């Protein structure tokens, strides 16, 4: 299986930017579809973005379209989430996920999860 470790979270002001990273180890990273989810206190975990194993296809939730960009570097076994124009409602714990199958917005279909990294947007 694949093990995932997120990093890059922190505190940023409204309108600012952050880049999250997810480092993978274990089975071949390049064959996995990757996704980002987030969960705010008292709310359900929600889909943010996914990227196919080859990096050719990606999909975003309506709430982040035009502001966030998912990418991957298979040589570094790492997936990224570039977050621009951040809003207070983006505040959440962000989780990286991996799937050996086709990418999906359904969290239950992912095979491995990271521990999460906190993103807090002030003002």
GROMACS .gro file of N, CA and C in nm:
model
  369
    1UNK      N    1   0.082  -0.118   0.000
    1UNK     CA    2   0.000   0.000   0.000
    1UNK      C    3   0.087   0.125   0.000
    2UNK      N    4   0.022   0.238  -0.021
    2UNK     CA    5   0.089   0.367  -0.025
    2UNK      C    6   0.069   0.439   0.109
    3UNK      N    7   0.176   0.500   0.159
    3UNK     CA    8   0.168   0.585   0.277
    3UNK      C    9   0.184   0.731   0.233
    4UNK      N   10   0.105   0.820   0.293
    4UNK     CA   11   0.099   0.959   0.252
    4UNK      C   12   0.125   1.051   0.371
    5UNK      N   13   0.203   1.156   0.348
    5UNK     CA   14   0.232   1.256   0.451
    5UNK      C   15   0.215   1.394   0.391
    6UNK      N   16   0.121   1.472   0.446
    6UNK     CA   17   0.096   1.608   0.400
    6UNK      C   18   0.185   1.708   0.474
    7UNK      N   19   0.210   1.820   0.408
    7UNK     CA   20   0.281   1.932   0.470
    7UNK      C   21   0.243   2.060   0.397
    8UNK      N   22   0.280   2.173   0.455
    8UNK     CA   23   0.260   2.302   0.389
    8UNK      C   24   0.144   2.384   0.443
    9UNK      N   25   0.068   2.330   0.535
    9UNK     CA   26  -0.040   2.407   0.593
    9UNK      C   27   0.012   2.518   0.683
   10UNK      N   28  -0.078   2.607   0.721
   10UNK     CA   29  -0.041   2.717   0.807
   10UNK      C   30  -0.148   2.823   0.813
   11UNK      N   31  -0.110   2.940   0.862
   11UNK     CA   32  -0.200   3.054   0.877
   11UNK      C   33  -0.171   3.156   0.769
   12UNK      N   34  -0.275   3.201   0.702
   12UNK     CA   35  -0.261   3.298   0.594
   12UNK      C   36  -0.379   3.394   0.598
   13UNK      N   37  -0.358   3.516   0.552
   13UNK     CA   38  -0.465   3.615   0.546
   13UNK      C   39  -0.553   3.593   0.424
   14UNK      N   40  -0.675   3.643   0.432
   14UNK     CA   41  -0.766   3.638   0.319
   14UNK      C   42  -0.698   3.696   0.194
   15UNK      N   43  -0.710   3.623   0.083
   15UNK     CA   44  -0.647   3.665  -0.042
   15UNK      C   45  -0.508   3.612  -0.062
   16UNK      N   46  -0.451   3.550   0.038
   16UNK     CA   47  -0.318   3.496   0.029
   16UNK      C   48  -0.313   3.359  -0.035
   17UNK      N   49  -0.194   3.299  -0.036
   17UNK     CA   50  -0.171   3.172  -0.103
   17UNK      C   51  -0.094   3.076  -0.014
   18UNK      N   52  -0.117   2.948  -0.036
   18UNK     CA   53  -0.041   2.840   0.025
   18UNK      C   54  -0.025   2.728  -0.076
   19UNK      N   55   0.082   2.651  -0.063
   19UNK     CA   56   0.098   2.531  -0.143
   19UNK      C   57   0.115   2.412  -0.051
   20UNK      N   58   0.022   2.317  -0.060
   20UNK     CA   59   0.030   2.194   0.016
   20UNK      C   60   0.104   2.088  -0.064
   21UNK      N   61   0.178   2.004   0.007
   21UNK     CA   62   0.249   1.893  -0.054
   21UNK      C   63   0.207   1.763   0.013
   22UNK      N   64   0.208   1.655  -0.064
   22UNK     CA   65   0.177   1.522  -0.014
   22UNK      C   66   0.282   1.427  -0.068
   23UNK      N   67   0.368   1.378   0.020
   23UNK     CA   68   0.474   1.286  -0.017
   23UNK      C   69   0.427   1.142   0.002
   24UNK      N   70   0.450   1.059  -0.099
   24UNK     CA   71   0.403   0.922  -0.100
   24UNK      C   72   0.519   0.824  -0.094
   25UNK      N   73   0.496   0.711  -0.029
   25UNK     CA   74   0.591   0.601  -0.027
   25UNK      C   75   0.513   0.470  -0.033
   26UNK      N   76   0.582   0.360  -0.064
   26UNK     CA   77   0.517   0.231  -0.074
   26UNK      C   78   0.507   0.185  -0.218
   27UNK      N   79   0.387   0.146  -0.260
   27UNK     CA   80   0.366   0.101  -0.397
   27UNK      C   81   0.385   0.214  -0.495
   28UNK      N   82   0.400   0.177  -0.619
   28UNK     CA   83   0.434   0.272  -0.724
   28UNK      C   84   0.336   0.389  -0.728
   29UNK      N   85   0.389   0.509  -0.700
   29UNK     CA   86   0.306   0.628  -0.692
   29UNK      C   87   0.245   0.664  -0.826
   30UNK      N   88   0.320   0.645  -0.932
   30UNK     CA   89   0.276   0.691  -1.062
   30UNK      C   90   0.152   0.620  -1.114
   31UNK      N   91   0.117   0.506  -1.057
   31UNK     CA   92  -0.001   0.431  -1.099
   31UNK      C   93  -0.127   0.470  -1.022
   32UNK      N   94  -0.115   0.558  -0.924
   32UNK     CA   95  -0.227   0.598  -0.840
   32UNK      C   96  -0.288   0.729  -0.886
   33UNK      N   97  -0.420   0.735  -0.882
   33UNK     CA   98  -0.489   0.863  -0.889
   33UNK      C   99  -0.483   0.928  -0.752
   34UNK      N  100  -0.473   1.061  -0.748
   34UNK     CA  101  -0.455   1.133  -0.623
   34UNK      C  102  -0.563   1.239  -0.608
   35UNK      N  103  -0.596   1.269  -0.483
   35UNK     CA  104  -0.699   1.368  -0.455
   35UNK      C  105  -0.670   1.443  -0.327
   36UNK      N  106  -0.733   1.558  -0.314
   36UNK     CA  107  -0.734   1.635  -0.190
   36UNK      C  108  -0.878   1.647  -0.141
   37UNK      N  109  -0.896   1.626  -0.011
   37UNK     CA  110  -1.021   1.649   0.059
   37UNK      C  111  -0.994   1.746   0.173
   38UNK      N  112  -1.101   1.801   0.230
   38UNK     CA  113  -1.086   1.886   0.347
   38UNK      C  114  -1.203   1.867   0.441
   39UNK      N  115  -1.180   1.898   0.569
   39UNK     CA  116  -1.283   1.883   0.670
   39UNK      C  117  -1.271   1.994   0.772
   40UNK      N  118  -1.376   2.072   0.785
   40UNK     CA  119  -1.384   2.177   0.885
   40UNK      C  120  -1.453   2.122   1.010
   41UNK      N  121  -1.428   2.184   1.127
   41UNK     CA  122  -1.491   2.135   1.250
   41UNK      C  123  -1.643   2.130   1.238
   42UNK      N  124  -1.701   2.017   1.277
   42UNK     CA  125  -1.845   2.001   1.274
   42UNK      C  126  -1.904   1.975   1.138
   43UNK      N  127  -1.821   1.961   1.035
   43UNK     CA  128  -1.870   1.938   0.900
   43UNK      C  129  -1.817   1.807   0.845
   44UNK      N  130  -1.884   1.758   0.740
   44UNK     CA  131  -1.841   1.636   0.673
   44UNK      C  132  -1.717   1.662   0.589
   45UNK      N  133  -1.639   1.557   0.568
   45UNK     CA  134  -1.525   1.568   0.479
   45UNK      C  135  -1.575   1.593   0.337
   46UNK      N  136  -1.517   1.691   0.269
   46UNK     CA  137  -1.562   1.725   0.136
   46UNK      C  138  -1.450   1.717   0.034
   47UNK      N  139  -1.488   1.683  -0.087
   47UNK     CA  140  -1.395   1.673  -0.198
   47UNK      C  141  -1.346   1.810  -0.239
   48UNK      N  142  -1.217   1.819  -0.273
   48UNK     CA  143  -1.157   1.943  -0.321
   48UNK      C  144  -1.112   1.930  -0.466
   49UNK      N  145  -1.028   1.831  -0.495
   49UNK     CA  146  -0.973   1.816  -0.630
   49UNK      C  147  -0.913   1.677  -0.646
   50UNK      N  148  -0.908   1.628  -0.771
   50UNK     CA  149  -0.835   1.507  -0.800
   50UNK      C  150  -0.753   1.522  -0.928
   51UNK      N  151  -0.656   1.433  -0.943
   51UNK     CA  152  -0.572   1.430  -1.062
   51UNK      C  153  -0.548   1.284  -1.099
   52UNK      N  154  -0.550   1.253  -1.228
   52UNK     CA  155  -0.534   1.116  -1.274
   52UNK      C  156  -0.390   1.070  -1.255
   53UNK      N  157  -0.368   0.939  -1.270
   53UNK     CA  158  -0.235   0.883  -1.247
   53UNK      C  159  -0.131   0.939  -1.343
   54UNK      N  160  -0.174   0.976  -1.463
   54UNK     CA  161  -0.083   1.034  -1.560
   54UNK      C  162  -0.075   1.185  -1.554
   55UNK      N  163  -0.159   1.246  -1.473
   55UNK     CA  164  -0.160   1.390  -1.459
   55UNK      C  165  -0.229   1.464  -1.571
   56UNK      N  166  -0.291   1.392  -1.663
   56UNK     CA  167  -0.352   1.456  -1.779
   56UNK      C  168  -0.490   1.511  -1.747
   57UNK      N  169  -0.559   1.452  -1.651
   57UNK     CA  170  -0.696   1.493  -1.617
   57UNK      C  171  -0.703   1.540  -1.473
   58UNK      N  172  -0.782   1.642  -1.450
   58UNK     CA  173  -0.805   1.692  -1.315
   58UNK      C  174  -0.948   1.743  -1.304
   59UNK      N  175  -0.995   1.753  -1.180
   59UNK     CA  176  -1.132   1.796  -1.155
   59UNK      C  177  -1.135   1.868  -1.022
   60UNK      N  178  -1.218   1.973  -1.012
   60UNK     CA  179  -1.226   2.056  -0.894
   60UNK      C  180  -1.370   2.074  -0.848
   61UNK      N  181  -1.387   2.088  -0.718
   61UNK     CA  182  -1.517   2.125  -0.666
   61UNK      C  183  -1.549   2.268  -0.706
   62UNK      N  184  -1.678   2.299  -0.713
   62UNK     CA  185  -1.719   2.434  -0.754
   62UNK      C  186  -1.663   2.541  -0.661
   63UNK      N  187  -1.647   2.509  -0.534
   63UNK     CA  188  -1.604   2.607  -0.437
   63UNK      C  189  -1.459   2.652  -0.455
   64UNK      N  190  -1.378   2.573  -0.526
   64UNK     CA  191  -1.237   2.608  -0.541
   64UNK      C  192  -1.196   2.630  -0.686
   65UNK      N  193  -1.285   2.609  -0.781
   65UNK     CA  194  -1.251   2.628  -0.922
   65UNK      C  195  -1.199   2.768  -0.947
   66UNK      N  196  -1.091   2.777  -1.022
   66UNK     CA  197  -1.032   2.905  -1.055
   66UNK      C  198  -0.937   2.957  -0.951
   67UNK      N  199  -0.934   2.896  -0.833
   67UNK     CA  200  -0.846   2.940  -0.725
   67UNK      C  201  -0.740   2.837  -0.688
   68UNK      N  202  -0.775   2.709  -0.695
   68UNK     CA  203  -0.684   2.601  -0.656
   68UNK      C  204  -0.636   2.526  -0.780
   69UNK      N  205  -0.514   2.472  -0.773
   69UNK     CA  206  -0.459   2.390  -0.880
   69UNK      C  207  -0.393   2.267  -0.820
   70UNK      N  208  -0.434   2.149  -0.867
   70UNK     CA  209  -0.371   2.025  -0.825
   70UNK      C  210  -0.270   1.983  -0.931
   71UNK      N  211  -0.155   1.932  -0.887
   71UNK     CA  212  -0.052   1.886  -0.978
   71UNK      C  213   0.024   1.772  -0.913
   72UNK      N  214   0.105   1.702  -0.991
   72UNK     CA  215   0.185   1.594  -0.936
   72UNK      C  216   0.320   1.588  -1.004
   73UNK      N  217   0.418   1.541  -0.929
   73UNK     CA  218   0.552   1.518  -0.979
   73UNK      C  219   0.586   1.374  -0.947
   74UNK      N  220   0.569   1.286  -1.045
   74UNK     CA  221   0.589   1.144  -1.020
   74UNK      C  222   0.734   1.110  -0.988
   75UNK      N  223   0.828   1.188  -1.040
   75UNK     CA  224   0.968   1.164  -1.009
   75UNK      C  225   0.997   1.188  -0.862
   76UNK      N  226   0.922   1.276  -0.798
   76UNK     CA  227   0.938   1.306  -0.656
   76UNK      C  228   0.835   1.236  -0.569
   77UNK      N  229   0.747   1.156  -0.630
   77UNK     CA  230   0.640   1.088  -0.556
   77UNK      C  231   0.559   1.186  -0.472
   78UNK      N  232   0.522   1.297  -0.533
   78UNK     CA  233   0.457   1.405  -0.459
   78UNK      C  234   0.342   1.464  -0.539
   79UNK      N  235   0.233   1.495  -0.470
   79UNK     CA  236   0.122   1.568  -0.528
   79UNK      C  237   0.109   1.700  -0.454
   80UNK      N  238   0.066   1.805  -0.525
   80UNK     CA  239   0.059   1.938  -0.469
   80UNK      C  240  -0.082   1.995  -0.482
   81UNK      N  241  -0.112   2.089  -0.396
   81UNK     CA  242  -0.233   2.169  -0.409
   81UNK      C  243  -0.193   2.315  -0.390
   82UNK      N  244  -0.191   2.388  -0.500
   82UNK     CA  245  -0.164   2.532  -0.495
   82UNK      C  246  -0.295   2.604  -0.469
   83UNK      N  247  -0.301   2.680  -0.362
   83UNK     CA  248  -0.422   2.747  -0.320
   83UNK      C  249  -0.400   2.898  -0.325
   84UNK      N  250  -0.473   2.965  -0.411
   84UNK     CA  251  -0.465   3.110  -0.427
   84UNK      C  252  -0.597   3.174  -0.388
   85UNK      N  253  -0.593   3.304  -0.366
   85UNK     CA  254  -0.714   3.381  -0.332
   85UNK      C  255  -0.792   3.316  -0.219
   86UNK      N  256  -0.722   3.280  -0.114
   86UNK     CA  257  -0.784   3.205  -0.006
   86UNK      C  258  -0.889   3.287   0.068
   87UNK      N  259  -0.992   3.217   0.113
   87UNK     CA  260  -1.104   3.277   0.184
   87UNK      C  261  -1.117   3.212   0.322
   88UNK      N  262  -1.179   3.280   0.418
   88UNK     CA  263  -1.199   3.218   0.550
   88UNK      C  264  -1.270   3.084   0.543
   89UNK      N  265  -1.362   3.067   0.449
   89UNK     CA  266  -1.433   2.940   0.438
   89UNK      C  267  -1.346   2.826   0.387
   90UNK      N  268  -1.223   2.854   0.345
   90UNK     CA  269  -1.129   2.749   0.310
   90UNK      C  270  -1.062   2.688   0.432
   91UNK      N  271  -1.083   2.746   0.548
   91UNK     CA  272  -1.022   2.696   0.671
   91UNK      C  273  -1.069   2.554   0.699
   92UNK      N  274  -0.975   2.461   0.713
   92UNK     CA  275  -1.006   2.320   0.733
   92UNK      C  276  -0.877   2.242   0.749
   93UNK      N  277  -0.892   2.115   0.787
   93UNK     CA  278  -0.782   2.021   0.777
   93UNK      C  279  -0.787   1.961   0.638
   94UNK      N  280  -0.676   1.965   0.567
   94UNK     CA  281  -0.668   1.915   0.431
   94UNK      C  282  -0.600   1.780   0.430
   95UNK      N  283  -0.662   1.684   0.359
   95UNK     CA  284  -0.614   1.547   0.353
   95UNK      C  285  -0.580   1.508   0.210
   96UNK      N  286  -0.469   1.440   0.196
   96UNK     CA  287  -0.430   1.379   0.069
   96UNK      C  288  -0.481   1.236   0.066
   97UNK      N  289  -0.524   1.189  -0.052
   97UNK     CA  290  -0.575   1.053  -0.067
   97UNK      C  291  -0.525   0.993  -0.197
   98UNK      N  292  -0.511   0.860  -0.198
   98UNK     CA  293  -0.463   0.787  -0.315
   98UNK      C  294  -0.558   0.674  -0.349
   99UNK      N  295  -0.579   0.651  -0.478
   99UNK     CA  296  -0.665   0.543  -0.526
   99UNK      C  297  -0.596   0.467  -0.638
  100UNK      N  298  -0.598   0.334  -0.628
  100UNK     CA  299  -0.543   0.251  -0.735
  100UNK      C  300  -0.637   0.246  -0.855
  101UNK      N  301  -0.761   0.288  -0.836
  101UNK     CA  302  -0.863   0.285  -0.940
  101UNK      C  303  -0.880   0.424  -1.000
  102UNK      N  304  -0.984   0.438  -1.080
  102UNK     CA  305  -1.016   0.565  -1.143
  102UNK      C  306  -1.042   0.672  -1.039
  103UNK      N  307  -0.998   0.795  -1.061
  103UNK     CA  308  -1.023   0.900  -0.962
  103UNK      C  309  -1.171   0.928  -0.946
  104UNK      N  310  -1.208   0.972  -0.828
  104UNK     CA  311  -1.348   0.992  -0.793
  104UNK      C  312  -1.361   1.100  -0.687
  105UNK      N  313  -1.481   1.154  -0.674
  105UNK     CA  314  -1.511   1.250  -0.568
  105UNK      C  315  -1.556   1.182  -0.440
  106UNK      N  316  -1.574   1.050  -0.442
  106UNK     CA  317  -1.624   0.976  -0.327
  106UNK      C  318  -1.508   0.931  -0.238
  107UNK      N  319  -1.505   0.981  -0.116
  107UNK     CA  320  -1.395   0.953  -0.025
  107UNK      C  321  -1.381   0.804   0.005
  108UNK      N  322  -1.492   0.732   0.010
  108UNK     CA  323  -1.490   0.591   0.048
  108UNK      C  324  -1.415   0.504  -0.051
  109UNK      N  325  -1.392   0.551  -0.171
  109UNK     CA  326  -1.327   0.473  -0.275
  109UNK      C  327  -1.175   0.490  -0.276
  110UNK      N  328  -1.121   0.572  -0.190
  110UNK     CA  329  -0.976   0.591  -0.184
  110UNK      C  330  -0.912   0.490  -0.091
  111UNK      N  331  -0.792   0.447  -0.127
  111UNK     CA  332  -0.725   0.336  -0.060
  111UNK      C  333  -0.633   0.379   0.054
  112UNK      N  334  -0.580   0.499   0.048
  112UNK     CA  335  -0.485   0.546   0.148
  112UNK      C  336  -0.507   0.694   0.175
  113UNK      N  337  -0.480   0.735   0.299
  113UNK     CA  338  -0.500   0.873   0.342
  113UNK      C  339  -0.381   0.921   0.423
  114UNK      N  340  -0.352   1.050   0.412
  114UNK     CA  341  -0.254   1.111   0.497
  114UNK      C  342  -0.315   1.153   0.630
  115UNK      N  343  -0.233   1.209   0.717
  115UNK     CA  344  -0.278   1.248   0.851
  115UNK      C  345  -0.346   1.384   0.854
  116UNK      N  346  -0.333   1.461   0.749
  116UNK     CA  347  -0.394   1.592   0.740
  116UNK      C  348  -0.300   1.704   0.778
  117UNK      N  349  -0.325   1.822   0.721
  117UNK     CA  350  -0.250   1.942   0.755
  117UNK      C  351  -0.349   2.058   0.768
  118UNK      N  352  -0.332   2.139   0.872
  118UNK     CA  353  -0.426   2.246   0.902
  118UNK      C  354  -0.401   2.368   0.816
  119UNK      N  355  -0.507   2.420   0.757
  119UNK     CA  356  -0.503   2.547   0.685
  119UNK      C  357  -0.601   2.641   0.753
  120UNK      N  358  -0.553   2.757   0.794
  120UNK     CA  359  -0.637   2.857   0.858
  120UNK      C  360  -0.624   2.989   0.784
  121UNK      N  361  -0.738   3.045   0.742
  121UNK     CA  362  -0.741   3.170   0.668
  121UNK      C  363  -0.807   3.274   0.757
  122UNK      N  364  -0.735   3.378   0.791
  122UNK     CA  365  -0.784   3.481   0.883
  122UNK      C  366  -0.854   3.593   0.809
  123UNK      N  367  -0.933   3.670   0.886
  123UNK     CA  368  -1.012   3.783   0.835
  123UNK      C  369  -1.122   3.736   0.743
   0.00000   0.00000   0.00000
